[in-house]
Every structure is written in C-alpha cells, then in structure tokens.
Short mmCIF file of C-alpha atoms in Angstrom, two decimals:
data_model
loop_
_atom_site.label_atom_id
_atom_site.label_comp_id
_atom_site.label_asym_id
_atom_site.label_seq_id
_atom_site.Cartn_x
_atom_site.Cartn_y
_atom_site.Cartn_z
CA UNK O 938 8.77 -39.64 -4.69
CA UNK O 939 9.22 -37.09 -7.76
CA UNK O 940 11.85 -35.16 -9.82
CA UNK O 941 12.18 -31.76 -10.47
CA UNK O 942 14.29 -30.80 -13.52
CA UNK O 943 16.44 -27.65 -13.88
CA UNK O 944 18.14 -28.41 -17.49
CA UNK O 945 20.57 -25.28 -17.99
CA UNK O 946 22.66 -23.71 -20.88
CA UNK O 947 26.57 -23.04 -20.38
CA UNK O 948 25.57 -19.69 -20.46
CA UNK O 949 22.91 -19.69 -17.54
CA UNK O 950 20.11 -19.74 -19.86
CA UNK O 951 16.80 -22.46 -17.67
CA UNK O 952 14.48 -24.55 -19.90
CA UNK O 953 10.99 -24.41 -18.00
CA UNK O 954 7.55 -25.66 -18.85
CA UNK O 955 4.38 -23.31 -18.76
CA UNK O 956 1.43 -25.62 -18.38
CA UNK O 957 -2.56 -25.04 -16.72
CA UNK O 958 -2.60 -26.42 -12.93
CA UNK O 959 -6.31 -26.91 -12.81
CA UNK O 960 -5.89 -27.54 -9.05
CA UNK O 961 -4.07 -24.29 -9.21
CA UNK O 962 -7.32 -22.72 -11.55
CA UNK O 963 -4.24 -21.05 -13.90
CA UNK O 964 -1.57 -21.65 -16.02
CA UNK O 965 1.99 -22.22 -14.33
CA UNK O 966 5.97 -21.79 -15.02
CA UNK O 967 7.73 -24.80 -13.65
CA UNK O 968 10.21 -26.90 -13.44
CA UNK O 969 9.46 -30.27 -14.95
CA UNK O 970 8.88 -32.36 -13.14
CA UNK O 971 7.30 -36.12 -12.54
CA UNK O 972 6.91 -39.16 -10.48
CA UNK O 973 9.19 -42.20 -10.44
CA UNK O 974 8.02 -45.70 -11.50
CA UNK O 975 8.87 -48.57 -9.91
CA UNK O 976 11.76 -50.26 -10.14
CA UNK O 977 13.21 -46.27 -12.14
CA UNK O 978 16.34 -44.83 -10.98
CA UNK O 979 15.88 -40.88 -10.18
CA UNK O 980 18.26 -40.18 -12.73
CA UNK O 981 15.92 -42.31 -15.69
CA UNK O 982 12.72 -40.63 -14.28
CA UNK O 983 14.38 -37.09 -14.85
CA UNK O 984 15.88 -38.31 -18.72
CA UNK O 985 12.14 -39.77 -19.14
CA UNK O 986 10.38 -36.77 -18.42
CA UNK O 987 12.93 -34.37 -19.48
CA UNK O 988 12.83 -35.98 -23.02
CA UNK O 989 8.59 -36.39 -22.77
CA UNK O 990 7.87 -33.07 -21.63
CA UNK O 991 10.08 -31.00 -23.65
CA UNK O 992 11.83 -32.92 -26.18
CA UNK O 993 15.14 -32.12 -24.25
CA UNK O 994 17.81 -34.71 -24.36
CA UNK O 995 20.62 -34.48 -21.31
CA UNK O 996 24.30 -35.52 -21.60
CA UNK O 997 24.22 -35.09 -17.93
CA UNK O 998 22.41 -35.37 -15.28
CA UNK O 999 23.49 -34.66 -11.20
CA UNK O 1000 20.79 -34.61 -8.10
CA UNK O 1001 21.37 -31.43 -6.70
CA UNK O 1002 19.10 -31.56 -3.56
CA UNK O 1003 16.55 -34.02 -2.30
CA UNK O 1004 13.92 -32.14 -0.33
CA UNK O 1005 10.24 -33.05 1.11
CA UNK O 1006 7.54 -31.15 0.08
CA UNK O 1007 4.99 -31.53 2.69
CA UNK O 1008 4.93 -33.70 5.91
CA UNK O 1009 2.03 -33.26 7.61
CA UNK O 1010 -1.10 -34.70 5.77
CA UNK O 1011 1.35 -36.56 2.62
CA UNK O 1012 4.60 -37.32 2.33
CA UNK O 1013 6.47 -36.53 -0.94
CA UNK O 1014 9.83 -36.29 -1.62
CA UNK O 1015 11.09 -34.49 -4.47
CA UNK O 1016 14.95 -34.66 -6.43
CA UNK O 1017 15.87 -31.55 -7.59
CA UNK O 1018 17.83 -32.84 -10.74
CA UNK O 1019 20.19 -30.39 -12.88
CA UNK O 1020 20.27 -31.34 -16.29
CA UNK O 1021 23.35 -30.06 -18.76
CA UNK O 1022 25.15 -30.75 -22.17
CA UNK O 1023 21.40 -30.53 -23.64
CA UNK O 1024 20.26 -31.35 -27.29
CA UNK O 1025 16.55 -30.18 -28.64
CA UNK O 1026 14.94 -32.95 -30.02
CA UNK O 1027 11.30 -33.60 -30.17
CA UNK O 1028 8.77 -33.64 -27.15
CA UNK O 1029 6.60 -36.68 -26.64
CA UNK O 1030 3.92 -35.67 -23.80
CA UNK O 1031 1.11 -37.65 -22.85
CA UNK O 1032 -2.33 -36.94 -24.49
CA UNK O 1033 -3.30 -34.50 -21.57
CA UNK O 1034 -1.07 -32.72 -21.28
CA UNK O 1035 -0.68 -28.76 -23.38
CA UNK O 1036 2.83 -28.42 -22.63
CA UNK O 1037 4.58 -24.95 -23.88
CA UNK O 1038 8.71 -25.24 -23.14
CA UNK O 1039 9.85 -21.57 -22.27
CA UNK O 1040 13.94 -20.20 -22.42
CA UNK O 1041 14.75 -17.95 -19.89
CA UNK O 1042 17.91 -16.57 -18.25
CA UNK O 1043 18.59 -17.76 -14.50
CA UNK O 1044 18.43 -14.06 -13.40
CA UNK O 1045 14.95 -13.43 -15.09
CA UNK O 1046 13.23 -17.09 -13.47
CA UNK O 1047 14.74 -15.57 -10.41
CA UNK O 1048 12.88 -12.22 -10.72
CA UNK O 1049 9.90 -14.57 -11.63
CA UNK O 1050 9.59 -16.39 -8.34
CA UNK O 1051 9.97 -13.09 -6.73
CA UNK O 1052 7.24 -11.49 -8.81
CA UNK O 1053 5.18 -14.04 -7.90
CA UNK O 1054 4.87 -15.78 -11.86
CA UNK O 1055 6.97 -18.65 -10.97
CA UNK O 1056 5.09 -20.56 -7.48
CA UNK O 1057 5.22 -23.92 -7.15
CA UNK O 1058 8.08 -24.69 -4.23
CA UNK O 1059 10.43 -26.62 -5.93
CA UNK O 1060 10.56 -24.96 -9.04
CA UNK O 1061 11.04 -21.81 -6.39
CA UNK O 1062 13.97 -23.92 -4.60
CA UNK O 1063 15.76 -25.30 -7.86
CA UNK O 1064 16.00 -22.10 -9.34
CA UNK O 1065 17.28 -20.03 -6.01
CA UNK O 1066 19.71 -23.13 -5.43
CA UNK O 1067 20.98 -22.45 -8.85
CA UNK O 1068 21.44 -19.27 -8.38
CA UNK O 1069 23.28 -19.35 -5.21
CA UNK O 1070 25.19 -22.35 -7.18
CA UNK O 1071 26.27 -20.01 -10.01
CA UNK O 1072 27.30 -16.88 -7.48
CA UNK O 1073 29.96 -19.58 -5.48
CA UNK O 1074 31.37 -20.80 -8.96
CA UNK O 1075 30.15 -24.22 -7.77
CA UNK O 1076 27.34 -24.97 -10.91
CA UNK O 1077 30.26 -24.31 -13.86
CA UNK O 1078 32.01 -27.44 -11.87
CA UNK O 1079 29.38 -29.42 -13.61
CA UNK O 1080 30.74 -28.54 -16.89
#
C-alpha cells in the first residue's frame, strides 16, 4: 500500500512535485506520494513524505479516497490523502531523489491532466476528486 498527497492552500492553490520517472523515460508532475512502512499509520506515511519530499509541514491531514491501482498482475492500493493548514519548512529527500516542489492553482493541475502534463492515475484522480470536492462546497468543510 501507498499514499498520494494533495496538500492545498485555503485559496485552492495544489503543492505538486516534478521529478524524472526513469520507468516513465521523462520528467513527471505528481502528487507525492510513497509507500507505508510497517507498523506506519497512513496518516504518518503521508506527514513523512509530505515533510521529506517537499519540506511541507500539515496541520491536517484527512484520507479522501482509498483506491487500487492495478489488479491484474500487482496489487497496490493507494490513499489519496488531502493535506491542509500547511507551513514551508525545509525538504529532506533521500539521496536519489532531484525533487523540484511546484505551486499551482487547482483549475490549472486540472487543465494539466487534461493536456496530458500531469499522467500518473492518482495524481489524475486526487486532483479531479478535488475539484469535484471544491464545486459541491464539500473540500472548504475541511477548513
């Protein structure tokens, strides 16, 4: 199992990472995202990698969906995790990894997925389910 973390601004403004996939053969917007230790909550894997990745520190912290990725030749399960009240501190990310935090509104990573710059599917799900979150009033709930 993984997270996916969607940490957003009171005013709709998404904190994703732009990284290289090698896999992938280019460099990627997503959401970030990780897998959880043993014997870690869902919640601490999202504050660990949240705070890792991009220095971002959450006062909050809510599962918004749990979804499977694949189920035909793996099994993974990812959290989509929305992260709010967030402070900038700084980012702590493993030796590897060439991690470049990017600010954008929710309308423009919307436009993104549909332009095809944002691909991976659950940085594609979190965002749209965000989206549709904000248009029913339900995400400013969170507040």
């Amino acid at each position: 199992s993984a997270v996916s973390v969607f940490p957003i601004t009171p005013s709709y403004e998404i904190y994703l990472i732009k990284q290289y996939r090698y896999l992938l053969e280019k460099e990627v917007i997503e959401a970030v995202a990780g897998i959880i230790d043993e014997n870690e909550s869902i919640l601490e894997t999202a504050r660990r990698e949240l705070k890792e990745e991009t220095g971002i520190v959450a006062g909050k912290l809510q599962e918004i969906k749990s979804i499977f990725v694949a189920g035909s030749f793996v099994k993974i399960r990812q959290h989509l995790i929305l992260a709010q009240d967030l402070k900038l501190d700084k980012a702590e990310p493993e030796e590897t990894e060439e991690i470049e935090l990017v600010k954008m509104s929710l309308d423009e990573a919307v436009s993104k997925i549909f332009s095809g710059e944002i691909i991976t599917s659950s940085s594609m799900l979190g965002i749209l389910l965000l989206d549709k979150m904000r248009q029913k009033g339900e995400i400013c709930n969170f507040w």
